[in-house]
Backbone as a ProteinNet text record, in pm:
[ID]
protein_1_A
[PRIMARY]
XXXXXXXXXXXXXXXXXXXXXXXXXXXXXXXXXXXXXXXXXXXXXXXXXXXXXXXXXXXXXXXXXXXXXXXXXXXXXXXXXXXXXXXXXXXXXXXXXXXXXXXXXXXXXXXXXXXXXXXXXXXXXXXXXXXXXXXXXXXXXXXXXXXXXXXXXX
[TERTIARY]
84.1	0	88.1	30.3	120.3	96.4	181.1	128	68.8	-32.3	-122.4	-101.6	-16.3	-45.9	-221.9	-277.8	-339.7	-373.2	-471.7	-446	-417.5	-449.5	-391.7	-265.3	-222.6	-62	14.4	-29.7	64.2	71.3	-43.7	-36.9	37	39.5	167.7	299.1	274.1	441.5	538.5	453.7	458.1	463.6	385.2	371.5	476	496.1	581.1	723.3	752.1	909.2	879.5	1036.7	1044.4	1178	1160.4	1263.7	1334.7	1432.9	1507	1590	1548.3	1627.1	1705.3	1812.8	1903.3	2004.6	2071.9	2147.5	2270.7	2392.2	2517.7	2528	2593.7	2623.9	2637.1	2720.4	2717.4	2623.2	2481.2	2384.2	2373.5	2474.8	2465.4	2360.4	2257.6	2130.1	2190.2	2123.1	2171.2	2025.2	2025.2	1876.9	1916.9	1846.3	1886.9	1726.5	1751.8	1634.5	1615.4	1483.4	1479.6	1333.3	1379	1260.9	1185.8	1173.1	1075.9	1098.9	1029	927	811.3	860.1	728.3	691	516.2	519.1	504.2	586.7	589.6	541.1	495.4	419.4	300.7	218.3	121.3	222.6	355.6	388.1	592.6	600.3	688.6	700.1	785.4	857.8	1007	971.6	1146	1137.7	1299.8	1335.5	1466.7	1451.5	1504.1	1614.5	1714.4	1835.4	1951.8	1933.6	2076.3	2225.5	2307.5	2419.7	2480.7	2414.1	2438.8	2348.1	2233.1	2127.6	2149.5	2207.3	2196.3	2336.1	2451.8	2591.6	2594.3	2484	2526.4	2470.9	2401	2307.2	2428.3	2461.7	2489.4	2550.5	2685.8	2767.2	2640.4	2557.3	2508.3	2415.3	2379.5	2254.3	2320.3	2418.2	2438.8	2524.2	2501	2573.4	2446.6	2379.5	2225.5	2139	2059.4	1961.7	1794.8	1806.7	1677.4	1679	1542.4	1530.5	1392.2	1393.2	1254.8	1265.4	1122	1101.9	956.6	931.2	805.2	811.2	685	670.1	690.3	778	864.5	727	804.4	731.1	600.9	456.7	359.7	302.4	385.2	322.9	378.7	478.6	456.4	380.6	275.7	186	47	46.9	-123.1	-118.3	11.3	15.5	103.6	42.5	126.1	161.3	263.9	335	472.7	525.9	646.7	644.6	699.3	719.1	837.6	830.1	966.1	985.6	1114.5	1167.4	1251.5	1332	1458.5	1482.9	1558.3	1612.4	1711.9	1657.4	1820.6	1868.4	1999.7	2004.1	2052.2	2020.8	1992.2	2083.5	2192.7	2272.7	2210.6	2144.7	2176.1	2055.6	2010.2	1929.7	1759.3	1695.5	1583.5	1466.1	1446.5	1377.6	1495.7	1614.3	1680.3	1627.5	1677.4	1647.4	1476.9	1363.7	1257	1193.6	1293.3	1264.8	1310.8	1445.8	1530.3	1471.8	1385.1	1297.3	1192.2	1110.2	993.1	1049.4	1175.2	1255.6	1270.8	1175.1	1230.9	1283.3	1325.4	1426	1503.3	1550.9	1655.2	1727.3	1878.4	1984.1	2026.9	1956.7	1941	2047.5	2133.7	2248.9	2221.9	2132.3	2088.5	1901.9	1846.5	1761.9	1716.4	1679.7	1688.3	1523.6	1537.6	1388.3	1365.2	1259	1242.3	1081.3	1109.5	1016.8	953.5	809.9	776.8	767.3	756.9	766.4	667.1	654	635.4	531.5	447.5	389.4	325.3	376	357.2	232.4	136	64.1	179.5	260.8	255.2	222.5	86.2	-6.8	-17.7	-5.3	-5.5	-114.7	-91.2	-210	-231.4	-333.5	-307.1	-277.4	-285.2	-257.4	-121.6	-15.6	95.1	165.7	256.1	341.7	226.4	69.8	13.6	49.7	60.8	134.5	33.2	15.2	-106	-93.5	67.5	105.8	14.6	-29.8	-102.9	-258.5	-280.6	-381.9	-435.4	-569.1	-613.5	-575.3	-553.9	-534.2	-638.6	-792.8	-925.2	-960.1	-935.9	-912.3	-805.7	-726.1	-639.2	-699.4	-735.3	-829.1	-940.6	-1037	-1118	-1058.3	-990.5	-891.3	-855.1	-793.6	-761.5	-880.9	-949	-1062.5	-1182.2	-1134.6	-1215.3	-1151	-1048.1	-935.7	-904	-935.2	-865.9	-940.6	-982.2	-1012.7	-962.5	-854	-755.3	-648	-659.8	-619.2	-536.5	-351.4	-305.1	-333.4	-327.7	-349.1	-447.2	-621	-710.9	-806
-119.2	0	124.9	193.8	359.7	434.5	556.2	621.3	724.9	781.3	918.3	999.8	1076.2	1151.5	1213.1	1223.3	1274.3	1436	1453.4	1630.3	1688.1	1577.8	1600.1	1553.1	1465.6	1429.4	1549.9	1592.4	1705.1	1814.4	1881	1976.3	1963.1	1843	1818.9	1821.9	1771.6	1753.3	1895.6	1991.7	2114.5	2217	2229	2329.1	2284.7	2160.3	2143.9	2062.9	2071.9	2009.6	1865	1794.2	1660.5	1601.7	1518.1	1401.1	1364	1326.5	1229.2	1114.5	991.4	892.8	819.5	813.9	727.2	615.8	511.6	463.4	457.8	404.4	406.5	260.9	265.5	135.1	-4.4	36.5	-92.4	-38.8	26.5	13	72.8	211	308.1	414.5	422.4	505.4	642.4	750.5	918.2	989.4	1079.3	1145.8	1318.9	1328.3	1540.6	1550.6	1708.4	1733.4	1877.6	1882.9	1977.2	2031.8	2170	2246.8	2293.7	2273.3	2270.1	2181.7	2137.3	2010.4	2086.2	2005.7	2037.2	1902.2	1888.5	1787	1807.3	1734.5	1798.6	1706.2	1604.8	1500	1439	1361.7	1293	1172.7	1127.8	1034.5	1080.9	1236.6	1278.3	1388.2	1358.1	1498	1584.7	1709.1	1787.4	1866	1832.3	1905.5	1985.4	2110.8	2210.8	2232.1	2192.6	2185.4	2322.6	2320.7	2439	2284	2305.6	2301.1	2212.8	2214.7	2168.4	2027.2	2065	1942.1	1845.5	1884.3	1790	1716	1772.5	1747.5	1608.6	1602.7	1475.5	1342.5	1397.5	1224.5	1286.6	1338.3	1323.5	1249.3	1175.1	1063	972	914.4	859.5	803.6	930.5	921.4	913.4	912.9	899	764	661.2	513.6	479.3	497.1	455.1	486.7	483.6	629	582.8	509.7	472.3	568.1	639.6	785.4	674.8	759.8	755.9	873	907.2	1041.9	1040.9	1078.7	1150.8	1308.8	1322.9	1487.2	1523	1670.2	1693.5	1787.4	1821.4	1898.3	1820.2	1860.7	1783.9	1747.1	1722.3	1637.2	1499	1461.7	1319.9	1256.8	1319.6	1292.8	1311.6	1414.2	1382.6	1360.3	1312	1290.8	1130.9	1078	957.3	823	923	839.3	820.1	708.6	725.1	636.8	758.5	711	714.6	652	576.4	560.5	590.8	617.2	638	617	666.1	789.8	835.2	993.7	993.8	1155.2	1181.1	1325	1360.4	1529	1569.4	1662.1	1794.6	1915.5	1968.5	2132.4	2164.2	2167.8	2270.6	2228.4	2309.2	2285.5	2360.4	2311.9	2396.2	2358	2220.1	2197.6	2245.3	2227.3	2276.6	2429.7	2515	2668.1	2675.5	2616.3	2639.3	2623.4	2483.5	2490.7	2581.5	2610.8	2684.3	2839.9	2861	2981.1	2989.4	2896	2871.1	2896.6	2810.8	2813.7	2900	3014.6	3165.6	3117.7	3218.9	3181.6	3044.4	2945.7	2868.9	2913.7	2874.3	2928.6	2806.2	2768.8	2640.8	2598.3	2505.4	2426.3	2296.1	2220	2114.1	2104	2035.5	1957.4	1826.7	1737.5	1619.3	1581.5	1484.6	1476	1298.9	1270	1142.4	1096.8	1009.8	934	803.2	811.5	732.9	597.3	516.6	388.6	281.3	374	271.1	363.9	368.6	426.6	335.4	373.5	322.6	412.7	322	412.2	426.2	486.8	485.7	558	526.9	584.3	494.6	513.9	447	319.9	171.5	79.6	-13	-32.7	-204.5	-166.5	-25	5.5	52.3	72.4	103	28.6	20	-35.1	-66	-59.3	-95.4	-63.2	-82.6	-68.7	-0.3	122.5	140.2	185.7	134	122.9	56.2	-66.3	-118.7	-113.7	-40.3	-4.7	69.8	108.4	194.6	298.4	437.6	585.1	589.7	643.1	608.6	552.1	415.2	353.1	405.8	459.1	529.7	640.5	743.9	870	821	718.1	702.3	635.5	558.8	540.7	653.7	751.5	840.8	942.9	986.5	1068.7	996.2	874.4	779	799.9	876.3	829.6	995.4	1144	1195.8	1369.6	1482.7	1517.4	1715.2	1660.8	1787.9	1813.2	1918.8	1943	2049.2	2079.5	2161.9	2271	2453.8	2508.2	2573.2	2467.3	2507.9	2579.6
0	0	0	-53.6	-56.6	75.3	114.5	174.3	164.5	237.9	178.4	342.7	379.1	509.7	503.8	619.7	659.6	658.6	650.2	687.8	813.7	917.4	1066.8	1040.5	1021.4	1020.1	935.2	832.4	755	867.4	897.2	996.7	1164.2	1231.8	1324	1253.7	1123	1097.6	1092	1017.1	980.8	1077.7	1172	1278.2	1412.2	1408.4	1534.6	1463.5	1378.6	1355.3	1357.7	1316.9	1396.7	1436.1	1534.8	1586.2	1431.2	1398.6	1318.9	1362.7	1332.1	1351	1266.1	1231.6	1143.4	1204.2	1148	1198.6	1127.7	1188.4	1120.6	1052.5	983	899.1	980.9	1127.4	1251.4	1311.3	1285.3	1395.2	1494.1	1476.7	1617.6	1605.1	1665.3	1608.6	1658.8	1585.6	1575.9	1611.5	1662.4	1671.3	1664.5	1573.8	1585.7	1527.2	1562.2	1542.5	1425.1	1336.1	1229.6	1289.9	1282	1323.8	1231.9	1068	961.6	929.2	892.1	791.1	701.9	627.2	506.5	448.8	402	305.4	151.7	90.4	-59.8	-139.4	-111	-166.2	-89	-110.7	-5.4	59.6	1.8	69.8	114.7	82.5	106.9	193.5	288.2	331.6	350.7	358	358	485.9	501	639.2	587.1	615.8	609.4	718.4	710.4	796.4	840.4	933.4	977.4	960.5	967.2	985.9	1094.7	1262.1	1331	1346.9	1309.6	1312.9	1147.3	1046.6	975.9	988.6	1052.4	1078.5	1170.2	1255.1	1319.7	1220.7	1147.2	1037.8	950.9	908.1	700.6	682	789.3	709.1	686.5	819.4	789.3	723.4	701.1	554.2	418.4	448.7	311.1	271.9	410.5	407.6	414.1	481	493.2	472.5	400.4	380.4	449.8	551.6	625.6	739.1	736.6	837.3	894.6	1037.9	1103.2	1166.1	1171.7	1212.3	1276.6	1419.8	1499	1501.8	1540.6	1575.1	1687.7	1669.9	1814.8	1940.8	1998.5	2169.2	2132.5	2164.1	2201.8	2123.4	1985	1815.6	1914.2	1998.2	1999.8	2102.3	2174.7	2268.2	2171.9	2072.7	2016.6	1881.6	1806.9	1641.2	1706.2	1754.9	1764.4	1691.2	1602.8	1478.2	1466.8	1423.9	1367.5	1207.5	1142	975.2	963	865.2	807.7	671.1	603.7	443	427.4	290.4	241.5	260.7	301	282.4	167.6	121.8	15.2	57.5	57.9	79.3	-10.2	-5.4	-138.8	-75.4	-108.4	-120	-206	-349.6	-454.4	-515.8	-604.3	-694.2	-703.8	-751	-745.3	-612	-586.1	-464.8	-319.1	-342	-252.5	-206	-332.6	-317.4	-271.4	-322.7	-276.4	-121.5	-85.5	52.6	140.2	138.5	165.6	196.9	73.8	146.6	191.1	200.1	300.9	431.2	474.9	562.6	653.8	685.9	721.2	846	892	1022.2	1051.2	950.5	929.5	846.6	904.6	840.3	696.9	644.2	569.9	486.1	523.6	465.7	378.4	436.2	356.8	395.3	248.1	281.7	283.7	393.4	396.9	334.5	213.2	156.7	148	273.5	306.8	224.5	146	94.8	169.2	217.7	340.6	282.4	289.2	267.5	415.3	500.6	656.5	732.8	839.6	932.3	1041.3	1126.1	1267.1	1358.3	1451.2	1529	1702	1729.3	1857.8	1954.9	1989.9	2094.3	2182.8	2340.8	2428.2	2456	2451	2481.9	2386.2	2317.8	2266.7	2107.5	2086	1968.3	1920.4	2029.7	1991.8	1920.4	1846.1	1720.8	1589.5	1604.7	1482.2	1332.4	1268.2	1135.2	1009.3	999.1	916.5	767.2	730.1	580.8	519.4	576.7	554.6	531	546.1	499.6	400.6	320	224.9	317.9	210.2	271.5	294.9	285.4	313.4	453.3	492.7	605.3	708.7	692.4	791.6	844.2	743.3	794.2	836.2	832.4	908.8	1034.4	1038.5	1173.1	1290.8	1191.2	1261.6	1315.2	1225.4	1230	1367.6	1410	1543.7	1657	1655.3	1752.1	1796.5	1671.8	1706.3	1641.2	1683.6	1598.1	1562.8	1643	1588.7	1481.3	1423.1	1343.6	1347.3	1375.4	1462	1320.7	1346.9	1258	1215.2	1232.6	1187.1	1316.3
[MASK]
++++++++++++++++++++++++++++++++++++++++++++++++++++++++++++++++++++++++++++++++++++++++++++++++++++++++++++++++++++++++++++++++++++++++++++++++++++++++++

């Protein structure tokens, strides 16, 4: 199944940043954090990087390119997700420069652009780790839309 974010999931991802998780080639996990996110596809997103936060992943994204990523301050208590995808980073070019100025107040060095592939529910109780890649996009928003009915933004 593909993924289709949500219109609640785009709007946590967007308004509150996110966690990044990568690992090193032997398996040493890295976590920094990007304070924009954008989604630029229904099954993509870009993070708009300063310098210090993309400095601790880049070797490793670029030996590995498997990211996981939740939503940071209180996106990971009421957007309770973690997705998962290839990352690629981008210095130059035209999606570079476009994010780059959405970006306002990042000093923007790289952008990291993760294509989801995975989505996890982790919300506390018999539903945590549920896997809802699996599912129709359709069936997820009604999932979610049972469970939840904020929408940060609106």
């Amino acid at each position: 199944m593909s993924i289709i974010l949500t219109e609640r999931m785009k709007g946590w991802i967007e308004l509150m940043g996110c966690h990044l998780c990568v690992a090193t080639p032997e398996g040493v996990p890295l976590v920094t954090v990007s304070r924009f996110a954008r989604v630029t596809k229904p099954d993509q997103v870009a993070f708009a990087m300063e310098k210090g936060e993309i400095g601790l992943i880049e070797a490793a994204v670029t030996k590995n390119p498997w990211v996981a990523f939740g939503v940071s301050r209180q996106g990971g208590i009421r957007a309770a997700y973690q997705f998962k995808g290839k990352g690629k980073i981008l210095k130059s070019g035209p999606e570079f420069e476009s994010l780059k100025q959405m970006a306002e107040g990042i000093a923007t060095d790289t952008v990291l652009v993760v294509d989801l592939t995975e989505l996890y529910c982790t919300k506390p109780g018999a539903e945590a780790g549920q896997r809802l890649d699996v599912m129709a996009p359709d069936a997820v928003d009604a999932w979610e839309k049972a469970r939840w009915t904020d929408i940060p933004g609106k």
